[in-house]
Coordinates of C-alpha atoms in Angstrom, one line a residue:
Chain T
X14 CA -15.2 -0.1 3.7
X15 CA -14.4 -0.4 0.4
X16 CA -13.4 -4.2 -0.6
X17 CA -10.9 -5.4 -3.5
X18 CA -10.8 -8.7 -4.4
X19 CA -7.2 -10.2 -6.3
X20 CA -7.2 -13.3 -8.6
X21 CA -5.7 -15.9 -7.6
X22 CA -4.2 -15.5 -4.3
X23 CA -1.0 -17.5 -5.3
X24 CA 0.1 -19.1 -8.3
X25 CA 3.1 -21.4 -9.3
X26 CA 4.6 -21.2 -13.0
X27 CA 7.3 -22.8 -15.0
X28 CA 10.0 -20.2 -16.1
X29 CA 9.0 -18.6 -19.5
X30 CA 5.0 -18.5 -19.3
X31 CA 2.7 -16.0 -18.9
X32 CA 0.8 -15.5 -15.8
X33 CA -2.4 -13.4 -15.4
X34 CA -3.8 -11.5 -12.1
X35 CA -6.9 -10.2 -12.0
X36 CA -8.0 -7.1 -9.7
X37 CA -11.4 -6.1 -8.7
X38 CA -13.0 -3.6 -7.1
X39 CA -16.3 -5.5 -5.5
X40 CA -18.6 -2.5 -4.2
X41 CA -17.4 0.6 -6.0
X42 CA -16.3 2.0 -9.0
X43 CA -12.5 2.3 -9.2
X44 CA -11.8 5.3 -11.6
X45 CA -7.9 4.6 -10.5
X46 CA -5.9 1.2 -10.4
X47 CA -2.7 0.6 -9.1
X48 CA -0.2 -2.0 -9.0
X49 CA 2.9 -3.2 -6.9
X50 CA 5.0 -5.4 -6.0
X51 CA 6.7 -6.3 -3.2
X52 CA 10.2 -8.4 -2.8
X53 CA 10.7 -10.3 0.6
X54 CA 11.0 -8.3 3.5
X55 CA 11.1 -4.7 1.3
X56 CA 8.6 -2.3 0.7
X57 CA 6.3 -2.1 -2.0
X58 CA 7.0 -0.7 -5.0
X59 CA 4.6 1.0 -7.4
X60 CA 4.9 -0.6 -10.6
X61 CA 2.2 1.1 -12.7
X62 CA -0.9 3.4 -12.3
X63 CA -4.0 2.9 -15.1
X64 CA -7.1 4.6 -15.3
X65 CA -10.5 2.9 -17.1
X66 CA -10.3 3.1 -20.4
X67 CA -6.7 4.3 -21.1
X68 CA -3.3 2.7 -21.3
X69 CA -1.4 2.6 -17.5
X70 CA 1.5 4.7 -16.9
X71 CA 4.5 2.3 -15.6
X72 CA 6.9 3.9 -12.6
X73 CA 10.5 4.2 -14.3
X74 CA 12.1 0.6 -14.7
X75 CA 9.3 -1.4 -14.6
X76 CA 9.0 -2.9 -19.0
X77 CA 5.7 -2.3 -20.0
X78 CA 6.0 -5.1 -22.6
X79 CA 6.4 -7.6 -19.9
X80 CA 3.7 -6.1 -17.4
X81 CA 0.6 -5.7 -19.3
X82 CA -1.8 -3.7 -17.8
X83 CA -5.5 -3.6 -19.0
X84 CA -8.6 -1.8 -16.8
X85 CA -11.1 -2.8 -19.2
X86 CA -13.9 -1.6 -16.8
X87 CA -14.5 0.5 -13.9
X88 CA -14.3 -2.8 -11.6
X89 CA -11.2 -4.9 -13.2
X90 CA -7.8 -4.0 -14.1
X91 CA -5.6 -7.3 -14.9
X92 CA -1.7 -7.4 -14.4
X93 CA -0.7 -10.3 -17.1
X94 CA 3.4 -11.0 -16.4
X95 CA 4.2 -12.6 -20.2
X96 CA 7.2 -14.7 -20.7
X97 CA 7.8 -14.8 -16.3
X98 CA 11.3 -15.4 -15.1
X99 CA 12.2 -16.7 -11.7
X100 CA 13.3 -12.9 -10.5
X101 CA 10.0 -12.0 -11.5
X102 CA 9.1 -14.3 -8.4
X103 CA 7.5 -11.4 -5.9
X104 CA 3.9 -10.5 -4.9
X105 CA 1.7 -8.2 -6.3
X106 CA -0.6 -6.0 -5.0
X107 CA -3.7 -4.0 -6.6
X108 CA -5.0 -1.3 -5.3
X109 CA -7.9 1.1 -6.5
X110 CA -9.5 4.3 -6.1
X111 CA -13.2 5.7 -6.2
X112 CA -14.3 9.1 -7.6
X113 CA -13.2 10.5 -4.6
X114 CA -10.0 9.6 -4.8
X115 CA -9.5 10.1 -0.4
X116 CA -8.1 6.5 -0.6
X117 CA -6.9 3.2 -1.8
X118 CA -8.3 -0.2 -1.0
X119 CA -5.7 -2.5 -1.3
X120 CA -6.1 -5.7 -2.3
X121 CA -5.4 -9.2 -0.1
X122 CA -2.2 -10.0 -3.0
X123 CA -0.8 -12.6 -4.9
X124 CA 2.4 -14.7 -4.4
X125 CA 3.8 -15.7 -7.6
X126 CA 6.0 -18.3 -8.1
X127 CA 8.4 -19.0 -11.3
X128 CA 10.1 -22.0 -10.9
Chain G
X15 CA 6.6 13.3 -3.1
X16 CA 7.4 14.0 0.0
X17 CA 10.0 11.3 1.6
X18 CA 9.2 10.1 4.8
X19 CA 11.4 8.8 7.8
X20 CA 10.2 6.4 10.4
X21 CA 12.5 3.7 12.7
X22 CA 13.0 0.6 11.0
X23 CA 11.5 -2.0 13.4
X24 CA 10.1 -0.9 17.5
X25 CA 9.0 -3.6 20.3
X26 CA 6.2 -3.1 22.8
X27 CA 4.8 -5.4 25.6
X28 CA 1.0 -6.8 25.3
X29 CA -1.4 -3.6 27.2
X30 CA 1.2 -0.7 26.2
X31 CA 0.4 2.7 24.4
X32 CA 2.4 2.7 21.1
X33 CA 3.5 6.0 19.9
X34 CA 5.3 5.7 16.3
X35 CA 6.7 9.0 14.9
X36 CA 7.5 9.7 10.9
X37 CA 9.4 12.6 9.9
X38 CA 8.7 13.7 6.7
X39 CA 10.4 17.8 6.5
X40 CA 9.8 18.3 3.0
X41 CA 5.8 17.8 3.1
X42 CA 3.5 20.0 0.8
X43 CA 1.0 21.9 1.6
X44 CA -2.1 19.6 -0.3
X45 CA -0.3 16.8 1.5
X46 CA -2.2 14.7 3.3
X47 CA -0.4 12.3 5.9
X48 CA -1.2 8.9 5.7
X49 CA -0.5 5.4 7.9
X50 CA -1.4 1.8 6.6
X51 CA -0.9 -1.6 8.4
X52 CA 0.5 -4.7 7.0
X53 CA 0.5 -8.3 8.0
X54 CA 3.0 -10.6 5.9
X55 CA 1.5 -12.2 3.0
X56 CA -1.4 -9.6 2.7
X57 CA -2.1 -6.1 1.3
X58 CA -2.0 -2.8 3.3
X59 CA -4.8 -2.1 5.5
X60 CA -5.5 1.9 6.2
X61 CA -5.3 2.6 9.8
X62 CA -5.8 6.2 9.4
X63 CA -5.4 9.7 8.0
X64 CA -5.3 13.3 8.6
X65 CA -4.0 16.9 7.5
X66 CA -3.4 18.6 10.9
X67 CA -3.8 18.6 14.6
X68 CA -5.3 15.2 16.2
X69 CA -7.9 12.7 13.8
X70 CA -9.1 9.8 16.5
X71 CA -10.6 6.5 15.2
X72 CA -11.8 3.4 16.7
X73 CA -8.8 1.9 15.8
X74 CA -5.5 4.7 16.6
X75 CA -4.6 8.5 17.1
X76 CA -2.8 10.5 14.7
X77 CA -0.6 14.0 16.0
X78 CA 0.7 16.3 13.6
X79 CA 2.2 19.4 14.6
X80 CA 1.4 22.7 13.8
X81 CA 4.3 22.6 11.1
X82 CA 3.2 18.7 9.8
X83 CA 7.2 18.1 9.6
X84 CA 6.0 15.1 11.4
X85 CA 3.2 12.8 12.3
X86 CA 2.8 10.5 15.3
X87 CA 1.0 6.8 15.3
X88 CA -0.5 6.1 18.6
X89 CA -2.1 2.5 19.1
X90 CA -3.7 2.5 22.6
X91 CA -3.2 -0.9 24.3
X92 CA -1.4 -2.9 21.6
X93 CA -2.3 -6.9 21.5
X94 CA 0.0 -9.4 20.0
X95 CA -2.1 -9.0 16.8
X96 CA -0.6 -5.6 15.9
X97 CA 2.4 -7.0 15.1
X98 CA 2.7 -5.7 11.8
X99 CA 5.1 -3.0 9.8
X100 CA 3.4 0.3 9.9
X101 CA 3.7 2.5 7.0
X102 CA 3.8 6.0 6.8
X103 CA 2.9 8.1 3.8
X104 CA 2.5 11.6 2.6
X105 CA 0.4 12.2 -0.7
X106 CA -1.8 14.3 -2.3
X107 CA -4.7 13.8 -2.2
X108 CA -7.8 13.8 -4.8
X109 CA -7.2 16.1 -7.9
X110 CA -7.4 13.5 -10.2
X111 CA -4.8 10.5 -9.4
X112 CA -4.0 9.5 -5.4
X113 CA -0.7 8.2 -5.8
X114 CA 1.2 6.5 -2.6
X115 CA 5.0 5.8 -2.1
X116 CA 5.8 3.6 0.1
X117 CA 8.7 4.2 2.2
X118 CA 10.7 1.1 4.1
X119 CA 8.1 1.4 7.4
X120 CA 8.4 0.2 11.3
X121 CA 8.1 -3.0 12.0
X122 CA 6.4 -3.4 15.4
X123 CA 6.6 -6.2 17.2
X124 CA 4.1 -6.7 20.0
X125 CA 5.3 -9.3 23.1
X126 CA 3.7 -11.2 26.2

């Protein structure tokens, strides 16, 4: 199947910088992106959807100023948290569709940690 | 989207059929139902997915009834490495964006 790759797998900050994850879809072309996050024994939550080339749509209380979302190409989309907080402590998941759009390939997540 | 309903957390012993249902009444017609796996600490995998009727994989059975008000998991002859939470979903699907929601899933826990 289908394989997404996430960048790095967990990363530890000091409170007030700005952290970057990187997404990639390694063997198709991911028209679609998504992102989540996921708090400690919850769900995940859909944080923001972006398609290649255009700017992402963010779920309803999620700041887009603080959650930058670029999908520069049809294989990376990058979640950047700026200015990261210690409730901002979660992890975040990428996922991505194909032309097809019959599925998303999620990828393996990353822990992040603002101390 | 249509809200689905599944128990919160089901325990099975090593060798046993496990049947998890979701309810989810308020399903559309271009709905497609949905099930993903995941293990702590890593994404959801897809398990399996289906419309109507029975869909049969290597990995697990999906029933819907003829009304699709509801979908049933089965994992034949569960080992202690599908202990996981089991998620159930209901999207559409293609048309442009697939978009998931993720309701609170079952965690099953599998024992020796």
């Amino acid at each position: 199947g289908a394989v997404v790759s996430q960048h790095p797998s967990r990363v530890i900050c000091k409170s007030g910088t700005s952290v970057k994850i990187e997404c990639r879809s390694l063997d198709f072309q991911a028209t679609t992106m998504f992102w989540y996050r996921q708090f400690p024994k919850q769900s995940l939550m859909l944080m923001a959807t972006s398609n290649e080339g255009s700017k992402a749509t963010y779920e309803q209380g999620v700041e887009k100023d603080k959650f930058l979302i670029n999908h520069a190409s049809l294989t990376l989309s990058t979640l950047t948290v700026t200015s990261a907080h210690p409730e901002d402590s979660s992890f975040y998941i990428c996922s991505a569709t194909g032309q097809s759009n019959n599925e998303q390939f999620f990828g393996p997540g990353t822990r992040l940690t603002v101390l | 989207l249509a809200k689905t309903t599944q128990p919160i957390s089901m325990d099975s012993y090593e060798g046993q059929e496990v049947n998890i249902t979701c309810s989810h009444n308020n399903i559309a017609t271009n709905d497609y139902i949905t099930w993903y796996q995941q293990f702590p600490s890593q994404g959801p995998r897809f398990i399996i997915q289906g419309y109507k009727t029975k869909v049969t994989n290597e990995v697990a059975s999906l029933f819907i009834p003829a009304d699709r008000k509801s979908s049933t998991l089965s994992l034949p002859r569960v080992s202690l490495s599908d202990t996981a939470v089991y998620y159930c979903l209901v999207a559409l699907r293609g048309a442009g964006s697939y978009q998931l929601t993720f309701g609170k899933g079952t965690k099953l826990s599998v024992i020796p």
